[in-house]
Every structure is written in structure tokens, then in C-alpha cells.
Amino acid sequence: MERGDVYLVSIALPNRTAPSGTALAPRDKYVVVLRGGTRAASEPDVPVVIASTDRRSPGQNLRPFDVAVGTAEGFSRDTIIDCRWPYTLQKARLPLGSFQFRLPASTMAAVSVALVSGLQMAPPPPPS
């Protein structure tokens, strides 16, 4: 499992149609792995962000914590990677059979920038 790997998994997310608005419902979603490599290989969990169909209205601008992707990156339609809410999933929830494709490094660089905005973090200072 590497940074930028995309998996299709069932994940429990808030059910917006539930009366209380807090109930969770399982939904099939694309998740993007945020960390991989040898350091992450020994960890039981993996941080991910969720990618969903782009439902912006025509002319609606992209939010600073979103990354727009589409067929060029491997998705079947225009998609938004939402970097406001990283999740942690057990690696066992990402079996080989759910792997879809790997995002290019340039897309993952955009995800890193969107994470800084989504988590309301200050960007790192420039190297001295």
C-alpha cells in the first residue's frame, strides 16, 4: 500500500437523511491513502481521505480544501477529494481486491496543500 493508492470500500458516514443527523450509514466510497512506504508498512492503520462525485453547481468554485480529479487520474467521472476530514482505517479494511488505481504525485501534492487548508493548519515556513 502506497501513498496515493485509491480503494473502493464501504465506510460508515453520517446519514444526512436521518432525523437526528447523527446516525451513521455504510456507503461505498473511494478512499485515498495519505501515507505509505516502509514506515507505514508496519502500522495497523492507514490515514485516508474520501473522494466523492463532483456535485458542484455550474460556475461554483472549488473550495481550498478540495481537490478536483477525474478520468485523467483514473476515476470514472469528475470527482472531489475532500481534505477536511481525514479518517483512519484498519489496513484489513483495504484488501487487495478493493484497490482501484494510484494517483499521480502531482495530484497527491495538491492533496497535501488541501489538507493544510482543510485542517486549518499554517503552512510550513520556507526553508532557510
PDB file of C-alpha atoms in Angstrom:
ATOM      1  CA  MET A   1       0.000   0.000   0.000  1.00  0.00           C
ATOM      2  CA  GLU A   2       1.464   3.313  -1.094  1.00  0.00           C
ATOM      3  CA  ARG A   3       0.620   6.980  -0.736  1.00  0.00           C
ATOM      4  CA  GLY A   4      -1.964   7.877  -3.364  1.00  0.00           C
ATOM      5  CA  ASP A   5      -3.465   4.404  -3.667  1.00  0.00           C
ATOM      6  CA  VAL A   6      -7.228   4.563  -4.222  1.00  0.00           C
ATOM      7  CA  TYR A   7      -9.529   1.861  -2.835  1.00  0.00           C
ATOM      8  CA  LEU A   8     -13.281   1.356  -3.088  1.00  0.00           C
ATOM      9  CA  VAL A   9     -14.580   0.421   0.367  1.00  0.00           C
ATOM     10  CA  SER A  10     -17.721   0.504   2.470  1.00  0.00           C
ATOM     11  CA  ILE A  11     -17.333   3.148   5.168  1.00  0.00           C
ATOM     12  CA  ALA A  12     -19.767   4.335   7.846  1.00  0.00           C
ATOM     13  CA  LEU A  13     -20.532   8.010   7.319  1.00  0.00           C
ATOM     14  CA  PRO A  14     -23.122  10.387   8.802  1.00  0.00           C
ATOM     15  CA  ASN A  15     -26.555   9.777   7.335  1.00  0.00           C
ATOM     16  CA  ARG A  16     -27.785  13.220   6.328  1.00  0.00           C
ATOM     17  CA  THR A  17     -31.342  11.930   5.878  1.00  0.00           C
ATOM     18  CA  ALA A  18     -31.632  10.585   9.427  1.00  0.00           C
ATOM     19  CA  PRO A  19     -33.892  12.697  11.692  1.00  0.00           C
ATOM     20  CA  SER A  20     -31.168  13.344  14.227  1.00  0.00           C
ATOM     21  CA  GLY A  21     -28.478  13.883  11.596  1.00  0.00           C
ATOM     22  CA  THR A  22     -26.020  11.863  13.660  1.00  0.00           C
ATOM     23  CA  ALA A  23     -26.795   8.290  12.617  1.00  0.00           C
ATOM     24  CA  LEU A  24     -24.113   6.508  10.610  1.00  0.00           C
ATOM     25  CA  ALA A  25     -24.839   4.605   7.410  1.00  0.00           C
ATOM     26  CA  PRO A  26     -22.461   2.436   5.388  1.00  0.00           C
ATOM     27  CA  ARG A  27     -21.696   3.809   1.913  1.00  0.00           C
ATOM     28  CA  ASP A  28     -19.345   2.625  -0.794  1.00  0.00           C
ATOM     29  CA  LYS A  29     -16.713   5.323  -1.245  1.00  0.00           C
ATOM     30  CA  TYR A  30     -13.351   5.821  -2.860  1.00  0.00           C
ATOM     31  CA  VAL A  31     -10.666   6.465  -0.262  1.00  0.00           C
ATOM     32  CA  VAL A  32      -7.209   7.869  -0.970  1.00  0.00           C
ATOM     33  CA  VAL A  33      -4.308   6.624   1.159  1.00  0.00           C
ATOM     34  CA  LEU A  34      -2.344   9.545   2.631  1.00  0.00           C
ATOM     35  CA  ARG A  35       0.738   7.693   3.820  1.00  0.00           C
ATOM     36  CA  GLY A  36       2.579   4.639   2.592  1.00  0.00           C
ATOM     37  CA  GLY A  37       6.063   3.277   2.225  1.00  0.00           C
ATOM     38  CA  THR A  38       8.250   1.361   4.629  1.00  0.00           C
ATOM     39  CA  ARG A  39       7.434   3.425   7.742  1.00  0.00           C
ATOM     40  CA  ALA A  40       3.709   2.951   7.267  1.00  0.00           C
ATOM     41  CA  ALA A  41       4.044  -0.728   6.344  1.00  0.00           C
ATOM     42  CA  SER A  42       4.344  -1.817   9.964  1.00  0.00           C
ATOM     43  CA  GLU A  43       1.384   0.246  11.199  1.00  0.00           C
ATOM     44  CA  PRO A  44      -2.030  -1.456  11.523  1.00  0.00           C
ATOM     45  CA  ASP A  45      -3.993   1.621  10.439  1.00  0.00           C
ATOM     46  CA  VAL A  46      -3.804   3.962   7.478  1.00  0.00           C
ATOM     47  CA  PRO A  47      -4.946   7.592   7.136  1.00  0.00           C
ATOM     48  CA  VAL A  48      -7.287   8.266   4.209  1.00  0.00           C
ATOM     49  CA  VAL A  49      -9.467  10.997   2.730  1.00  0.00           C
ATOM     50  CA  ILE A  50     -12.699  10.379   0.849  1.00  0.00           C
ATOM     51  CA  ALA A  51     -13.349  11.073  -2.816  1.00  0.00           C
ATOM     52  CA  SER A  52     -16.933  11.646  -3.981  1.00  0.00           C
ATOM     53  CA  THR A  53     -18.706  12.583  -7.192  1.00  0.00           C
ATOM     54  CA  ASP A  54     -18.286  16.277  -8.007  1.00  0.00           C
ATOM     55  CA  ARG A  55     -21.731  17.768  -7.388  1.00  0.00           C
ATOM     56  CA  ARG A  56     -20.796  21.439  -7.661  1.00  0.00           C
ATOM     57  CA  SER A  57     -23.230  23.711  -9.453  1.00  0.00           C
ATOM     58  CA  PRO A  58     -22.035  25.105 -12.786  1.00  0.00           C
ATOM     59  CA  GLY A  59     -19.701  28.019 -12.106  1.00  0.00           C
ATOM     60  CA  GLN A  60     -19.246  27.098  -8.434  1.00  0.00           C
ATOM     61  CA  ASN A  61     -15.612  27.495  -7.400  1.00  0.00           C
ATOM     62  CA  LEU A  62     -13.533  24.750  -5.888  1.00  0.00           C
ATOM     63  CA  ARG A  63     -13.085  25.134  -2.123  1.00  0.00           C
ATOM     64  CA  PRO A  64      -9.483  25.403  -0.843  1.00  0.00           C
ATOM     65  CA  PHE A  65      -9.749  22.046   0.956  1.00  0.00           C
ATOM     66  CA  ASP A  66     -10.989  20.178  -2.131  1.00  0.00           C
ATOM     67  CA  VAL A  67      -9.010  18.648  -4.994  1.00  0.00           C
ATOM     68  CA  ALA A  68     -10.758  18.121  -8.332  1.00  0.00           C
ATOM     69  CA  VAL A  69      -9.861  14.899 -10.148  1.00  0.00           C
ATOM     70  CA  GLY A  70     -11.424  12.938 -12.967  1.00  0.00           C
ATOM     71  CA  THR A  71     -10.804  10.423 -15.713  1.00  0.00           C
ATOM     72  CA  ALA A  72      -7.207  11.609 -16.263  1.00  0.00           C
ATOM     73  CA  GLU A  73      -6.395  10.428 -12.733  1.00  0.00           C
ATOM     74  CA  GLY A  74      -8.336   7.148 -13.026  1.00  0.00           C
ATOM     75  CA  PHE A  75     -11.836   7.982 -11.764  1.00  0.00           C
ATOM     76  CA  SER A  76     -14.850   7.217 -13.948  1.00  0.00           C
ATOM     77  CA  ARG A  77     -16.285  10.746 -13.568  1.00  0.00           C
ATOM     78  CA  ASP A  78     -15.483  14.180 -12.173  1.00  0.00           C
ATOM     79  CA  THR A  79     -14.670  13.679  -8.503  1.00  0.00           C
ATOM     80  CA  ILE A  80     -13.734  15.803  -5.489  1.00  0.00           C
ATOM     81  CA  ILE A  81     -11.240  14.692  -2.842  1.00  0.00           C
ATOM     82  CA  ASP A  82     -12.397  16.332   0.406  1.00  0.00           C
ATOM     83  CA  CYS A  83      -9.411  17.072   2.640  1.00  0.00           C
ATOM     84  CA  ARG A  84     -11.315  18.472   5.644  1.00  0.00           C
ATOM     85  CA  TRP A  85     -11.813  15.147   7.375  1.00  0.00           C
ATOM     86  CA  PRO A  86      -9.049  12.550   7.206  1.00  0.00           C
ATOM     87  CA  TYR A  87     -10.155   9.170   8.524  1.00  0.00           C
ATOM     88  CA  THR A  88      -8.138   6.276   9.880  1.00  0.00           C
ATOM     89  CA  LEU A  89      -8.991   2.797   8.645  1.00  0.00           C
ATOM     90  CA  GLN A  90      -7.551  -0.556   9.581  1.00  0.00           C
ATOM     91  CA  LYS A  91      -5.417  -1.863   6.730  1.00  0.00           C
ATOM     92  CA  ALA A  92      -7.500  -5.041   6.803  1.00  0.00           C
ATOM     93  CA  ARG A  93     -10.409  -2.890   5.507  1.00  0.00           C
ATOM     94  CA  LEU A  94      -8.380  -2.208   2.354  1.00  0.00           C
ATOM     95  CA  PRO A  95      -7.940  -5.658   0.799  1.00  0.00           C
ATOM     96  CA  LEU A  96      -6.050  -6.062  -2.446  1.00  0.00           C
ATOM     97  CA  GLY A  97      -9.326  -6.699  -4.279  1.00  0.00           C
ATOM     98  CA  SER A  98     -10.612  -3.207  -3.392  1.00  0.00           C
ATOM     99  CA  PHE A  99      -7.556  -1.456  -4.904  1.00  0.00           C
ATOM    100  CA  GLN A 100      -8.552   0.669  -7.910  1.00  0.00           C
ATOM    101  CA  PHE A 101      -5.528   2.724  -9.060  1.00  0.00           C
ATOM    102  CA  ARG A 102      -2.746   5.037  -7.845  1.00  0.00           C
ATOM    103  CA  LEU A 103      -2.965   8.821  -8.120  1.00  0.00           C
ATOM    104  CA  PRO A 104      -0.042  10.691  -9.700  1.00  0.00           C
ATOM    105  CA  ALA A 105       2.453  12.524  -7.475  1.00  0.00           C
ATOM    106  CA  SER A 106       1.179  15.893  -8.747  1.00  0.00           C
ATOM    107  CA  THR A 107      -2.328  15.085  -7.508  1.00  0.00           C
ATOM    108  CA  MET A 108      -1.002  13.986  -4.127  1.00  0.00           C
ATOM    109  CA  ALA A 109       0.936  17.270  -3.883  1.00  0.00           C
ATOM    110  CA  ALA A 110      -2.386  19.094  -4.388  1.00  0.00           C
ATOM    111  CA  VAL A 111      -3.946  16.860  -1.705  1.00  0.00           C
ATOM    112  CA  SER A 112      -1.155  17.854   0.708  1.00  0.00           C
ATOM    113  CA  VAL A 113      -1.867  21.552   0.123  1.00  0.00           C
ATOM    114  CA  ALA A 114      -5.626  20.994   0.524  1.00  0.00           C
ATOM    115  CA  LEU A 115      -5.017  19.124   3.798  1.00  0.00           C
ATOM    116  CA  VAL A 116      -3.231  22.172   5.212  1.00  0.00           C
ATOM    117  CA  SER A 117      -6.295  24.268   4.373  1.00  0.00           C
ATOM    118  CA  GLY A 118      -8.832  21.648   5.419  1.00  0.00           C
ATOM    119  CA  LEU A 119      -7.218  21.119   8.803  1.00  0.00           C
ATOM    120  CA  GLN A 120      -6.717  24.877   9.228  1.00  0.00           C
ATOM    121  CA  MET A 121      -3.000  24.458   9.680  1.00  0.00           C
ATOM    122  CA  ALA A 122      -0.381  27.078   8.970  1.00  0.00           C
ATOM    123  CA  PRO A 123       1.857  26.168   6.042  1.00  0.00           C
ATOM    124  CA  PRO A 124       5.435  25.327   6.947  1.00  0.00           C
ATOM    125  CA  PRO A 125       7.914  28.208   6.808  1.00  0.00           C
ATOM    126  CA  PRO A 126      10.100  28.364   3.707  1.00  0.00           C
ATOM    127  CA  PRO A 127      13.489  26.650   4.078  1.00  0.00           C
ATOM    128  CA  SER A 128      16.233  28.982   5.228  1.00  0.00           C
TER     129      SER A 128
END
